[in-house]
Amino acid sequence: MTAFTTRRTTARARTAAVAAIAVAGALILTGCGDQTKDDGAKSSDGASDSSAPLADKLPAEIRSAGVVKVGSDIAYAPVEFKDDSGKVVGLDPDLAAAMGKQLGVKFEFENGTFDALLTGIRSKRYDIAMSAMTDNKNRQDGVDPDTGKKVGEGVDFVDYLTAGVSIYTRKGDTESITTWSDLCGKKLGVERGTVSEDLAKAEAKKCPSGKKLTIEAFDDDQQSQTRLRAGGVDAASSDFPVAAYAVKTSGGGKDFELVGEQVEAAPYGIAVSKENTQLRDAVQAAMDALIKNGEYKKILTKWGAEEGAVTKSVVNGGK
């Protein structure tokens, strides 16, 4: 999730999206994710089925096992999180379950810290990573955004949504923050390894002497929200769907408020090893099938993410 130039999103109906998220929030109970695997939390009820129209597109070993192992930071409501019963719910799990029916397999989500998910693909712990992950060139090429040096072979992405990045503060205590430059002299909470952290680091370099931007990076977004709620930071940043959901649900809508416009609109992608092109193409075919049959739109609407809908799934569309 690396981005160094700020692009204002165009004609994003923030109020409508927040309202839709409020409806989704009223239908479910939120729960904090942990950082341990929950064997009982399966994302899909799409068990192997000989009638699955795209089953033959999968690699033979995955088709035989009947399972796609998914690495995900399951603490990022409404994209993926655990409800009070411990079940994995959200936008990504619903999309994965629907793809599973197309492919005749289960998508099983395993919880992990966000910044370790791509390493998990390299070590073959996961077949894919699906975790509100921004598709960009650095990730595609395996380049460290801080040093500019290559640190891995990179991954391919199957893109499925567009989302920007937002800043939010305690409700009624905005600290006059409306843009990223207003964060100079402030403390900002972010999730480690995300585009929010990259943007914060880039902004910190621009701050004038005596107005340092202090960045506090956490393992997951829930920790960042807790820090903001307690007054330990002046603001927090995360992807717009997540920030909007937090604003609507935390404290019954009394804890936080969005400030300014979302920036850096970019695609979310499902990460797949560059060595596994057959799995990548099968996932892309399944996502396209959902877009065409209308299931995709239903799922995005359920979670208040329809503003980020795409008309076609592409590979490596991030810049």
PDB file of C-alpha atoms in Angstrom:
ATOM      1  CA  MET A   1       0.000   0.000   0.000  1.00  0.00           C
ATOM      2  CA  THR A   2       2.572   2.553  -1.045  1.00  0.00           C
ATOM      3  CA  ALA A   3       1.696   5.981  -2.352  1.00  0.00           C
ATOM      4  CA  PHE A   4       3.695   9.171  -2.329  1.00  0.00           C
ATOM      5  CA  THR A   5       1.523  11.638  -4.236  1.00  0.00           C
ATOM      6  CA  THR A   6      -1.877  12.782  -3.056  1.00  0.00           C
ATOM      7  CA  ARG A   7      -4.789  12.501  -5.471  1.00  0.00           C
ATOM      8  CA  ARG A   8      -8.188  13.735  -4.307  1.00  0.00           C
ATOM      9  CA  THR A   9     -10.893  11.230  -5.143  1.00  0.00           C
ATOM     10  CA  THR A  10     -13.502  12.487  -7.584  1.00  0.00           C
ATOM     11  CA  ALA A  11     -17.210  12.765  -6.852  1.00  0.00           C
ATOM     12  CA  ARG A  12     -17.142  10.291  -3.977  1.00  0.00           C
ATOM     13  CA  ALA A  13     -20.496  10.350  -2.212  1.00  0.00           C
ATOM     14  CA  ARG A  14     -19.079  10.180   1.271  1.00  0.00           C
ATOM     15  CA  THR A  15     -22.349  10.907   3.025  1.00  0.00           C
ATOM     16  CA  ALA A  16     -24.184   8.204   1.083  1.00  0.00           C
ATOM     17  CA  ALA A  17     -21.441   5.675   1.712  1.00  0.00           C
ATOM     18  CA  VAL A  18     -21.408   6.414   5.437  1.00  0.00           C
ATOM     19  CA  ALA A  19     -25.178   6.050   5.579  1.00  0.00           C
ATOM     20  CA  ALA A  20     -24.974   2.696   3.835  1.00  0.00           C
ATOM     21  CA  ILE A  21     -22.316   1.564   6.263  1.00  0.00           C
ATOM     22  CA  ALA A  22     -24.579   2.596   9.131  1.00  0.00           C
ATOM     23  CA  VAL A  23     -27.249   0.246   7.797  1.00  0.00           C
ATOM     24  CA  ALA A  24     -24.720  -2.587   7.625  1.00  0.00           C
ATOM     25  CA  GLY A  25     -23.529  -1.751  11.125  1.00  0.00           C
ATOM     26  CA  ALA A  26     -27.073  -2.020  12.450  1.00  0.00           C
ATOM     27  CA  LEU A  27     -27.338  -5.566  11.136  1.00  0.00           C
ATOM     28  CA  ILE A  28     -24.274  -6.991  12.855  1.00  0.00           C
ATOM     29  CA  LEU A  29     -22.295  -6.757  16.065  1.00  0.00           C
ATOM     30  CA  THR A  30     -18.691  -5.714  15.808  1.00  0.00           C
ATOM     31  CA  GLY A  31     -15.887  -7.624  17.455  1.00  0.00           C
ATOM     32  CA  CYS A  32     -12.193  -6.966  17.894  1.00  0.00           C
ATOM     33  CA  GLY A  33      -9.911  -9.254  15.918  1.00  0.00           C
ATOM     34  CA  ASP A  34      -7.033 -11.048  17.541  1.00  0.00           C
ATOM     35  CA  GLN A  35      -3.729 -12.166  16.132  1.00  0.00           C
ATOM     36  CA  THR A  36      -4.165 -15.919  16.512  1.00  0.00           C
ATOM     37  CA  LYS A  37      -5.570 -18.470  14.146  1.00  0.00           C
ATOM     38  CA  ASP A  38      -9.175 -19.400  14.832  1.00  0.00           C
ATOM     39  CA  ASP A  39      -9.799 -22.841  13.379  1.00  0.00           C
ATOM     40  CA  GLY A  40     -13.522 -22.431  13.900  1.00  0.00           C
ATOM     41  CA  ALA A  41     -13.726 -19.233  11.866  1.00  0.00           C
ATOM     42  CA  LYS A  42     -14.168 -20.297   8.271  1.00  0.00           C
ATOM     43  CA  SER A  43     -15.034 -17.702   5.698  1.00  0.00           C
ATOM     44  CA  SER A  44     -16.936 -19.855   3.274  1.00  0.00           C
ATOM     45  CA  ASP A  45     -19.735 -22.346   3.205  1.00  0.00           C
ATOM     46  CA  GLY A  46     -19.002 -23.008  -0.463  1.00  0.00           C
ATOM     47  CA  ALA A  47     -17.882 -26.610  -0.096  1.00  0.00           C
ATOM     48  CA  SER A  48     -16.515 -28.574  -3.058  1.00  0.00           C
ATOM     49  CA  ASP A  49     -19.270 -29.076  -5.575  1.00  0.00           C
ATOM     50  CA  SER A  50     -19.036 -30.863  -8.890  1.00  0.00           C
ATOM     51  CA  SER A  51     -21.496 -28.331 -10.322  1.00  0.00           C
ATOM     52  CA  ALA A  52     -19.131 -25.400  -9.638  1.00  0.00           C
ATOM     53  CA  PRO A  53     -18.759 -23.821 -13.086  1.00  0.00           C
ATOM     54  CA  LEU A  54     -15.117 -22.721 -12.701  1.00  0.00           C
ATOM     55  CA  ALA A  55     -13.670 -25.658 -10.743  1.00  0.00           C
ATOM     56  CA  ASP A  56     -11.500 -26.847 -13.616  1.00  0.00           C
ATOM     57  CA  LYS A  57      -9.614 -23.544 -13.653  1.00  0.00           C
ATOM     58  CA  LEU A  58      -7.965 -24.226 -10.281  1.00  0.00           C
ATOM     59  CA  PRO A  59      -4.562 -25.883  -9.868  1.00  0.00           C
ATOM     60  CA  ALA A  60      -5.005 -29.635  -9.359  1.00  0.00           C
ATOM     61  CA  GLU A  61      -3.567 -29.619  -5.817  1.00  0.00           C
ATOM     62  CA  ILE A  62      -5.996 -26.949  -4.617  1.00  0.00           C
ATOM     63  CA  ARG A  63      -8.930 -28.599  -6.360  1.00  0.00           C
ATOM     64  CA  SER A  64      -7.997 -31.875  -4.679  1.00  0.00           C
ATOM     65  CA  ALA A  65      -7.610 -30.282  -1.236  1.00  0.00           C
ATOM     66  CA  GLY A  66     -10.857 -28.360  -1.625  1.00  0.00           C
ATOM     67  CA  VAL A  67      -9.401 -25.364   0.212  1.00  0.00           C
ATOM     68  CA  VAL A  68      -7.831 -21.995  -0.612  1.00  0.00           C
ATOM     69  CA  LYS A  69      -5.826 -20.771   2.393  1.00  0.00           C
ATOM     70  CA  VAL A  70      -6.308 -17.020   2.884  1.00  0.00           C
ATOM     71  CA  GLY A  71      -4.018 -14.774   4.935  1.00  0.00           C
ATOM     72  CA  SER A  72      -5.860 -11.768   6.383  1.00  0.00           C
ATOM     73  CA  ASP A  73      -5.662  -9.197   9.162  1.00  0.00           C
ATOM     74  CA  ILE A  74      -9.083  -9.915  10.606  1.00  0.00           C
ATOM     75  CA  ALA A  75      -9.506  -6.673  12.532  1.00  0.00           C
ATOM     76  CA  TYR A  76     -10.517  -4.270   9.788  1.00  0.00           C
ATOM     77  CA  ALA A  77     -14.286  -3.813   9.908  1.00  0.00           C
ATOM     78  CA  PRO A  78     -16.267  -3.793   7.707  1.00  0.00           C
ATOM     79  CA  VAL A  79     -13.849  -5.470   5.266  1.00  0.00           C
ATOM     80  CA  GLU A  80     -12.981  -8.395   7.532  1.00  0.00           C
ATOM     81  CA  PHE A  81     -13.476  -8.842  11.276  1.00  0.00           C
ATOM     82  CA  LYS A  82     -14.912 -11.232  13.855  1.00  0.00           C
ATOM     83  CA  ASP A  83     -18.390 -10.905  15.292  1.00  0.00           C
ATOM     84  CA  ASP A  84     -19.153 -11.623  18.938  1.00  0.00           C
ATOM     85  CA  SER A  85     -19.410 -15.349  18.244  1.00  0.00           C
ATOM     86  CA  GLY A  86     -15.907 -15.426  16.739  1.00  0.00           C
ATOM     87  CA  LYS A  87     -17.123 -15.916  13.178  1.00  0.00           C
ATOM     88  CA  VAL A  88     -15.166 -14.169  10.421  1.00  0.00           C
ATOM     89  CA  VAL A  89     -17.512 -11.720   8.697  1.00  0.00           C
ATOM     90  CA  GLY A  90     -17.286  -8.766   6.344  1.00  0.00           C
ATOM     91  CA  LEU A  91     -16.924  -7.765   2.729  1.00  0.00           C
ATOM     92  CA  ASP A  92     -13.903  -9.940   1.914  1.00  0.00           C
ATOM     93  CA  PRO A  93     -15.227 -13.125   3.559  1.00  0.00           C
ATOM     94  CA  ASP A  94     -18.554 -12.753   1.730  1.00  0.00           C
ATOM     95  CA  LEU A  95     -16.809 -12.264  -1.612  1.00  0.00           C
ATOM     96  CA  ALA A  96     -14.537 -15.226  -0.866  1.00  0.00           C
ATOM     97  CA  ALA A  97     -17.518 -17.453  -0.012  1.00  0.00           C
ATOM     98  CA  ALA A  98     -19.212 -16.491  -3.273  1.00  0.00           C
ATOM     99  CA  MET A  99     -16.016 -17.190  -5.246  1.00  0.00           C
ATOM    100  CA  GLY A 100     -15.767 -20.526  -3.476  1.00  0.00           C
ATOM    101  CA  LYS A 101     -19.131 -21.547  -4.903  1.00  0.00           C
ATOM    102  CA  GLN A 102     -17.898 -20.680  -8.395  1.00  0.00           C
ATOM    103  CA  LEU A 103     -14.677 -22.643  -7.915  1.00  0.00           C
ATOM    104  CA  GLY A 104     -16.019 -25.533  -5.822  1.00  0.00           C
ATOM    105  CA  VAL A 105     -13.700 -24.951  -2.838  1.00  0.00           C
ATOM    106  CA  LYS A 106     -13.695 -23.322   0.584  1.00  0.00           C
ATOM    107  CA  PHE A 107     -11.782 -20.105   1.255  1.00  0.00           C
ATOM    108  CA  GLU A 108     -10.420 -20.467   4.804  1.00  0.00           C
ATOM    109  CA  PHE A 109      -9.255 -17.258   6.495  1.00  0.00           C
ATOM    110  CA  GLU A 110      -6.277 -17.323   8.855  1.00  0.00           C
ATOM    111  CA  ASN A 111      -5.574 -14.280  11.004  1.00  0.00           C
ATOM    112  CA  GLY A 112      -2.178 -12.561  10.863  1.00  0.00           C
ATOM    113  CA  THR A 113      -0.598  -9.131  11.140  1.00  0.00           C
ATOM    114  CA  PHE A 114      -1.035  -7.118   7.960  1.00  0.00           C
ATOM    115  CA  ASP A 115       2.638  -6.436   7.324  1.00  0.00           C
ATOM    116  CA  ALA A 116       3.446 -10.191   7.418  1.00  0.00           C
ATOM    117  CA  LEU A 117       0.818 -11.371   4.932  1.00  0.00           C
ATOM    118  CA  LEU A 118       2.986 -11.236   1.810  1.00  0.00           C
ATOM    119  CA  THR A 119       5.756 -13.044   3.655  1.00  0.00           C
ATOM    120  CA  GLY A 120       3.171 -15.714   4.416  1.00  0.00           C
ATOM    121  CA  ILE A 121       2.514 -16.135   0.698  1.00  0.00           C
ATOM    122  CA  ARG A 122       6.243 -16.460   0.004  1.00  0.00           C
ATOM    123  CA  SER A 123       6.577 -19.138   2.695  1.00  0.00           C
ATOM    124  CA  LYS A 124       3.475 -20.920   1.297  1.00  0.00           C
ATOM    125  CA  ARG A 125       1.591 -20.550   4.565  1.00  0.00           C
ATOM    126  CA  TYR A 126      -1.176 -18.894   2.549  1.00  0.00           C
ATOM    127  CA  ASP A 127      -2.296 -19.433  -1.028  1.00  0.00           C
ATOM    128  CA  ILE A 128      -3.557 -15.852  -1.262  1.00  0.00           C
ATOM    129  CA  ALA A 129      -3.852 -12.719   0.875  1.00  0.00           C
ATOM    130  CA  MET A 130      -7.216 -10.965   0.964  1.00  0.00           C
ATOM    131  CA  SER A 131      -7.165  -8.113   3.438  1.00  0.00           C
ATOM    132  CA  ALA A 132      -8.154  -4.737   1.994  1.00  0.00           C
ATOM    133  CA  MET A 133      -4.686  -4.705   0.442  1.00  0.00           C
ATOM    134  CA  THR A 134      -3.897  -1.909  -1.990  1.00  0.00           C
ATOM    135  CA  ASP A 135      -2.448  -3.036  -5.304  1.00  0.00           C
ATOM    136  CA  ASN A 136       0.569  -0.935  -6.265  1.00  0.00           C
ATOM    137  CA  LYS A 137       3.868  -1.265  -8.112  1.00  0.00           C
ATOM    138  CA  ASN A 138       5.994  -1.632  -4.993  1.00  0.00           C
ATOM    139  CA  ARG A 139       4.041  -4.671  -3.885  1.00  0.00           C
ATOM    140  CA  GLN A 140       3.944  -6.086  -7.400  1.00  0.00           C
ATOM    141  CA  ASP A 141       7.724  -5.751  -7.665  1.00  0.00           C
ATOM    142  CA  GLY A 142       8.661  -6.649  -4.071  1.00  0.00           C
ATOM    143  CA  VAL A 143      10.157  -3.228  -3.323  1.00  0.00           C
ATOM    144  CA  ASP A 144      10.448  -1.723   0.172  1.00  0.00           C
ATOM    145  CA  PRO A 145       8.698   1.689  -0.012  1.00  0.00           C
ATOM    146  CA  ASP A 146      11.031   3.215   2.567  1.00  0.00           C
ATOM    147  CA  THR A 147      14.360   2.209   0.995  1.00  0.00           C
ATOM    148  CA  GLY A 148      13.359   1.701  -2.631  1.00  0.00           C
ATOM    149  CA  LYS A 149      15.267  -1.602  -2.561  1.00  0.00           C
ATOM    150  CA  LYS A 150      13.957  -4.940  -3.760  1.00  0.00           C
ATOM    151  CA  VAL A 151      13.241  -7.234  -0.815  1.00  0.00           C
ATOM    152  CA  GLY A 152      11.249 -10.034  -2.465  1.00  0.00           C
ATOM    153  CA  GLU A 153       9.890 -11.374  -5.716  1.00  0.00           C
ATOM    154  CA  GLY A 154       6.631  -9.449  -5.392  1.00  0.00           C
ATOM    155  CA  VAL A 155       3.095 -10.699  -6.002  1.00  0.00           C
ATOM    156  CA  ASP A 156       0.342 -10.428  -8.572  1.00  0.00           C
ATOM    157  CA  PHE A 157      -2.964  -8.811  -7.655  1.00  0.00           C
ATOM    158  CA  VAL A 158      -6.509  -9.606  -8.719  1.00  0.00           C
ATOM    159  CA  ASP A 159      -8.241  -6.235  -8.290  1.00  0.00           C
ATOM    160  CA  TYR A 160     -11.826  -6.061  -7.037  1.00  0.00           C
ATOM    161  CA  LEU A 161     -12.606  -2.670  -5.405  1.00  0.00           C
ATOM    162  CA  THR A 162     -11.486   0.962  -5.347  1.00  0.00           C
ATOM    163  CA  ALA A 163     -10.968   2.817  -2.053  1.00  0.00           C
ATOM    164  CA  GLY A 164      -9.265   5.953  -0.803  1.00  0.00           C
ATOM    165  CA  VAL A 165      -7.645   6.869   2.521  1.00  0.00           C
ATOM    166  CA  SER A 166      -9.258   9.040   5.211  1.00  0.00           C
ATOM    167  CA  ILE A 167      -8.340  10.839   8.427  1.00  0.00           C
ATOM    168  CA  TYR A 168     -10.613  10.858  11.462  1.00  0.00           C
ATOM    169  CA  THR A 169     -10.450  12.436  14.905  1.00  0.00           C
ATOM    170  CA  ARG A 170     -12.321  12.326  18.186  1.00  0.00           C
ATOM    171  CA  LYS A 171     -15.798  13.739  17.668  1.00  0.00           C
ATOM    172  CA  GLY A 172     -15.873  17.471  18.336  1.00  0.00           C
ATOM    173  CA  ASP A 173     -12.081  17.626  18.709  1.00  0.00           C
ATOM    174  CA  THR A 174     -10.720  17.908  15.182  1.00  0.00           C
ATOM    175  CA  GLU A 175      -7.598  19.899  16.138  1.00  0.00           C
ATOM    176  CA  SER A 176      -8.303  21.973  12.981  1.00  0.00           C
ATOM    177  CA  ILE A 177      -7.231  19.002  10.844  1.00  0.00           C
ATOM    178  CA  THR A 178      -8.733  18.948   7.361  1.00  0.00           C
ATOM    179  CA  THR A 179      -5.771  17.948   5.157  1.00  0.00           C
ATOM    180  CA  TRP A 180      -2.624  15.852   5.531  1.00  0.00           C
ATOM    181  CA  SER A 181      -0.486  18.985   5.880  1.00  0.00           C
ATOM    182  CA  ASP A 182      -2.512  19.903   8.973  1.00  0.00           C
ATOM    183  CA  LEU A 183      -1.028  16.856  10.711  1.00  0.00           C
ATOM    184  CA  CYS A 184       2.328  18.598  11.136  1.00  0.00           C
ATOM    185  CA  GLY A 185       2.850  19.134  14.856  1.00  0.00           C
ATOM    186  CA  LYS A 186       0.318  16.395  15.648  1.00  0.00           C
ATOM    187  CA  LYS A 187       0.301  12.699  16.574  1.00  0.00           C
ATOM    188  CA  LEU A 188      -1.245  10.240  14.117  1.00  0.00           C
ATOM    189  CA  GLY A 189      -2.238   6.606  14.657  1.00  0.00           C
ATOM    190  CA  VAL A 190      -2.003   4.165  11.734  1.00  0.00           C
ATOM    191  CA  GLU A 191      -1.840   0.444  11.089  1.00  0.00           C
ATOM    192  CA  ARG A 192       1.689  -0.728  10.306  1.00  0.00           C
ATOM    193  CA  GLY A 193       2.441  -1.525   6.666  1.00  0.00           C
ATOM    194  CA  THR A 194      -0.567   0.308   5.213  1.00  0.00           C
ATOM    195  CA  VAL A 195      -0.875   3.144   2.736  1.00  0.00           C
ATOM    196  CA  SER A 196      -1.851   5.367   5.676  1.00  0.00           C
ATOM    197  CA  GLU A 197       1.578   4.796   7.197  1.00  0.00           C
ATOM    198  CA  ASP A 198       3.272   5.461   3.845  1.00  0.00           C
ATOM    199  CA  LEU A 199       1.357   8.708   3.385  1.00  0.00           C
ATOM    200  CA  ALA A 200       2.178   9.772   6.940  1.00  0.00           C
ATOM    201  CA  LYS A 201       5.897   9.135   6.417  1.00  0.00           C
ATOM    202  CA  ALA A 202       5.840  11.122   3.183  1.00  0.00           C
ATOM    203  CA  GLU A 203       3.999  13.993   4.860  1.00  0.00           C
ATOM    204  CA  ALA A 204       6.371  13.983   7.843  1.00  0.00           C
ATOM    205  CA  LYS A 205       9.267  14.767   5.498  1.00  0.00           C
ATOM    206  CA  LYS A 206       7.468  17.932   4.376  1.00  0.00           C
ATOM    207  CA  CYS A 207       6.716  19.299   7.845  1.00  0.00           C
ATOM    208  CA  PRO A 208       8.557  22.511   8.822  1.00  0.00           C
ATOM    209  CA  SER A 209      11.089  22.587  11.628  1.00  0.00           C
ATOM    210  CA  GLY A 210       9.455  22.591  15.029  1.00  0.00           C
ATOM    211  CA  LYS A 211       6.228  20.979  13.767  1.00  0.00           C
ATOM    212  CA  LYS A 212       7.086  17.297  13.698  1.00  0.00           C
ATOM    213  CA  LEU A 213       4.451  14.782  12.656  1.00  0.00           C
ATOM    214  CA  THR A 214       4.665  11.938  15.154  1.00  0.00           C
ATOM    215  CA  ILE A 215       3.532   8.606  13.739  1.00  0.00           C
ATOM    216  CA  GLU A 216       2.385   5.783  16.009  1.00  0.00           C
ATOM    217  CA  ALA A 217       2.090   2.523  14.057  1.00  0.00           C
ATOM    218  CA  PHE A 218       0.132  -0.449  15.412  1.00  0.00           C
ATOM    219  CA  ASP A 219      -0.300  -4.101  14.483  1.00  0.00           C
ATOM    220  CA  ASP A 220      -3.962  -3.593  13.617  1.00  0.00           C
ATOM    221  CA  ASP A 221      -6.504  -0.832  13.115  1.00  0.00           C
ATOM    222  CA  GLN A 222      -8.383  -1.633  16.314  1.00  0.00           C
ATOM    223  CA  GLN A 223      -5.320  -0.650  18.338  1.00  0.00           C
ATOM    224  CA  SER A 224      -5.066   2.642  16.466  1.00  0.00           C
ATOM    225  CA  GLN A 225      -8.718   3.383  17.203  1.00  0.00           C
ATOM    226  CA  THR A 226      -8.242   2.561  20.884  1.00  0.00           C
ATOM    227  CA  ARG A 227      -5.289   4.944  21.076  1.00  0.00           C
ATOM    228  CA  LEU A 228      -7.303   7.748  19.461  1.00  0.00           C
ATOM    229  CA  ARG A 229     -10.304   7.110  21.681  1.00  0.00           C
ATOM    230  CA  ALA A 230      -8.069   7.410  24.761  1.00  0.00           C
ATOM    231  CA  GLY A 231      -6.533  10.687  23.544  1.00  0.00           C
ATOM    232  CA  GLY A 232      -3.072   9.253  22.941  1.00  0.00           C
ATOM    233  CA  VAL A 233      -3.026  10.550  19.362  1.00  0.00           C
ATOM    234  CA  ASP A 234      -4.725  13.541  17.737  1.00  0.00           C
ATOM    235  CA  ALA A 235      -6.017  11.655  14.706  1.00  0.00           C
ATOM    236  CA  ALA A 236      -5.997   8.272  12.995  1.00  0.00           C
ATOM    237  CA  SER A 237      -5.984   7.232   9.365  1.00  0.00           C
ATOM    238  CA  SER A 238      -7.242   4.172   7.522  1.00  0.00           C
ATOM    239  CA  ASP A 239      -8.978   3.241   4.299  1.00  0.00           C
ATOM    240  CA  PHE A 240     -12.209   5.165   3.796  1.00  0.00           C
ATOM    241  CA  PRO A 241     -14.610   2.206   4.210  1.00  0.00           C
ATOM    242  CA  VAL A 242     -12.943   1.321   7.501  1.00  0.00           C
ATOM    243  CA  ALA A 243     -12.742   4.896   8.786  1.00  0.00           C
ATOM    244  CA  ALA A 244     -16.381   5.529   7.872  1.00  0.00           C
ATOM    245  CA  TYR A 245     -17.475   2.316   9.573  1.00  0.00           C
ATOM    246  CA  ALA A 246     -15.558   3.243  12.745  1.00  0.00           C
ATOM    247  CA  VAL A 247     -17.139   6.695  12.757  1.00  0.00           C
ATOM    248  CA  LYS A 248     -20.629   5.216  12.469  1.00  0.00           C
ATOM    249  CA  THR A 249     -20.269   2.336  14.931  1.00  0.00           C
ATOM    250  CA  SER A 250     -17.730   3.230  17.650  1.00  0.00           C
ATOM    251  CA  GLY A 251     -19.548   4.428  20.735  1.00  0.00           C
ATOM    252  CA  GLY A 252     -22.802   4.398  18.834  1.00  0.00           C
ATOM    253  CA  GLY A 253     -21.419   7.070  16.510  1.00  0.00           C
ATOM    254  CA  LYS A 254     -20.277   9.328  19.354  1.00  0.00           C
ATOM    255  CA  ASP A 255     -16.520   8.613  19.361  1.00  0.00           C
ATOM    256  CA  PHE A 256     -15.112   9.784  16.020  1.00  0.00           C
ATOM    257  CA  GLU A 257     -15.679  12.031  13.012  1.00  0.00           C
ATOM    258  CA  LEU A 258     -14.208  12.093   9.514  1.00  0.00           C
ATOM    259  CA  VAL A 259     -12.184  15.172   8.582  1.00  0.00           C
ATOM    260  CA  GLY A 260     -11.313  16.374   5.100  1.00  0.00           C
ATOM    261  CA  GLU A 261     -11.620  14.366   1.895  1.00  0.00           C
ATOM    262  CA  GLN A 262     -10.371  10.878   1.194  1.00  0.00           C
ATOM    263  CA  VAL A 263      -7.223  10.699  -0.930  1.00  0.00           C
ATOM    264  CA  GLU A 264      -5.199   8.161  -2.911  1.00  0.00           C
ATOM    265  CA  ALA A 265      -8.057   6.255  -4.503  1.00  0.00           C
ATOM    266  CA  ALA A 266      -6.541   2.947  -5.583  1.00  0.00           C
ATOM    267  CA  PRO A 267      -7.589  -0.668  -6.171  1.00  0.00           C
ATOM    268  CA  TYR A 268      -7.845  -3.339  -3.513  1.00  0.00           C
ATOM    269  CA  GLY A 269      -6.269  -6.541  -4.779  1.00  0.00           C
ATOM    270  CA  ILE A 270      -6.161 -10.212  -3.834  1.00  0.00           C
ATOM    271  CA  ALA A 271      -2.458 -11.073  -3.635  1.00  0.00           C
ATOM    272  CA  VAL A 272      -1.212 -14.271  -5.277  1.00  0.00           C
ATOM    273  CA  SER A 273       2.325 -15.588  -5.779  1.00  0.00           C
ATOM    274  CA  LYS A 274       3.769 -14.749  -9.187  1.00  0.00           C
ATOM    275  CA  GLU A 275       4.597 -18.439  -9.495  1.00  0.00           C
ATOM    276  CA  ASN A 276       0.919 -19.410  -9.220  1.00  0.00           C
ATOM    277  CA  THR A 277      -0.568 -17.889 -12.353  1.00  0.00           C
ATOM    278  CA  GLN A 278      -3.199 -20.621 -12.639  1.00  0.00           C
ATOM    279  CA  LEU A 279      -4.619 -19.792  -9.205  1.00  0.00           C
ATOM    280  CA  ARG A 280      -4.455 -16.073 -10.002  1.00  0.00           C
ATOM    281  CA  ASP A 281      -6.425 -16.544 -13.217  1.00  0.00           C
ATOM    282  CA  ALA A 282      -8.975 -18.784 -11.495  1.00  0.00           C
ATOM    283  CA  VAL A 283      -9.582 -16.171  -8.796  1.00  0.00           C
ATOM    284  CA  GLN A 284      -9.932 -13.461 -11.435  1.00  0.00           C
ATOM    285  CA  ALA A 285     -12.429 -15.574 -13.378  1.00  0.00           C
ATOM    286  CA  ALA A 286     -14.449 -16.185 -10.222  1.00  0.00           C
ATOM    287  CA  MET A 287     -14.524 -12.491  -9.325  1.00  0.00           C
ATOM    288  CA  ASP A 288     -15.597 -11.574 -12.843  1.00  0.00           C
ATOM    289  CA  ALA A 289     -18.377 -14.149 -12.629  1.00  0.00           C
ATOM    290  CA  LEU A 290     -19.666 -12.477  -9.442  1.00  0.00           C
ATOM    291  CA  ILE A 291     -19.573  -9.068 -11.109  1.00  0.00           C
ATOM    292  CA  LYS A 292     -21.549 -10.383 -14.087  1.00  0.00           C
ATOM    293  CA  ASN A 293     -24.160 -12.334 -12.120  1.00  0.00           C
ATOM    294  CA  GLY A 294     -24.936  -9.491  -9.703  1.00  0.00           C
ATOM    295  CA  GLU A 295     -23.720 -11.196  -6.517  1.00  0.00           C
ATOM    296  CA  TYR A 296     -20.784  -8.770  -6.313  1.00  0.00           C
ATOM    297  CA  LYS A 297     -23.079  -5.738  -6.206  1.00  0.00           C
ATOM    298  CA  LYS A 298     -25.272  -7.325  -3.521  1.00  0.00           C
ATOM    299  CA  ILE A 299     -22.278  -8.002  -1.287  1.00  0.00           C
ATOM    300  CA  LEU A 300     -20.808  -4.510  -1.700  1.00  0.00           C
ATOM    301  CA  THR A 301     -24.189  -2.938  -0.941  1.00  0.00           C
ATOM    302  CA  LYS A 302     -24.573  -5.072   2.179  1.00  0.00           C
ATOM    303  CA  TRP A 303     -21.330  -3.658   3.578  1.00  0.00           C
ATOM    304  CA  GLY A 304     -21.751  -0.072   2.365  1.00  0.00           C
ATOM    305  CA  ALA A 305     -18.934  -0.320  -0.183  1.00  0.00           C
ATOM    306  CA  GLU A 306     -20.854   0.059  -3.432  1.00  0.00           C
ATOM    307  CA  GLU A 307     -19.164   3.418  -4.159  1.00  0.00           C
ATOM    308  CA  GLY A 308     -15.942   1.498  -4.797  1.00  0.00           C
ATOM    309  CA  ALA A 309     -17.418  -1.029  -7.225  1.00  0.00           C
ATOM    310  CA  VAL A 310     -15.514  -1.969 -10.378  1.00  0.00           C
ATOM    311  CA  THR A 311     -17.008  -3.231 -13.635  1.00  0.00           C
ATOM    312  CA  LYS A 312     -14.280  -5.772 -14.321  1.00  0.00           C
ATOM    313  CA  SER A 313     -11.595  -7.541 -12.322  1.00  0.00           C
ATOM    314  CA  VAL A 314      -8.107  -6.863 -13.678  1.00  0.00           C
ATOM    315  CA  VAL A 315      -4.646  -8.140 -12.802  1.00  0.00           C
ATOM    316  CA  ASN A 316      -2.071  -5.669 -11.483  1.00  0.00           C
ATOM    317  CA  GLY A 317      -4.100  -2.554 -12.189  1.00  0.00           C
ATOM    318  CA  GLY A 318      -2.387  -0.590  -9.406  1.00  0.00           C
ATOM    319  CA  LYS A 319       0.163   2.089 -10.200  1.00  0.00           C
TER     320      LYS A 319
END
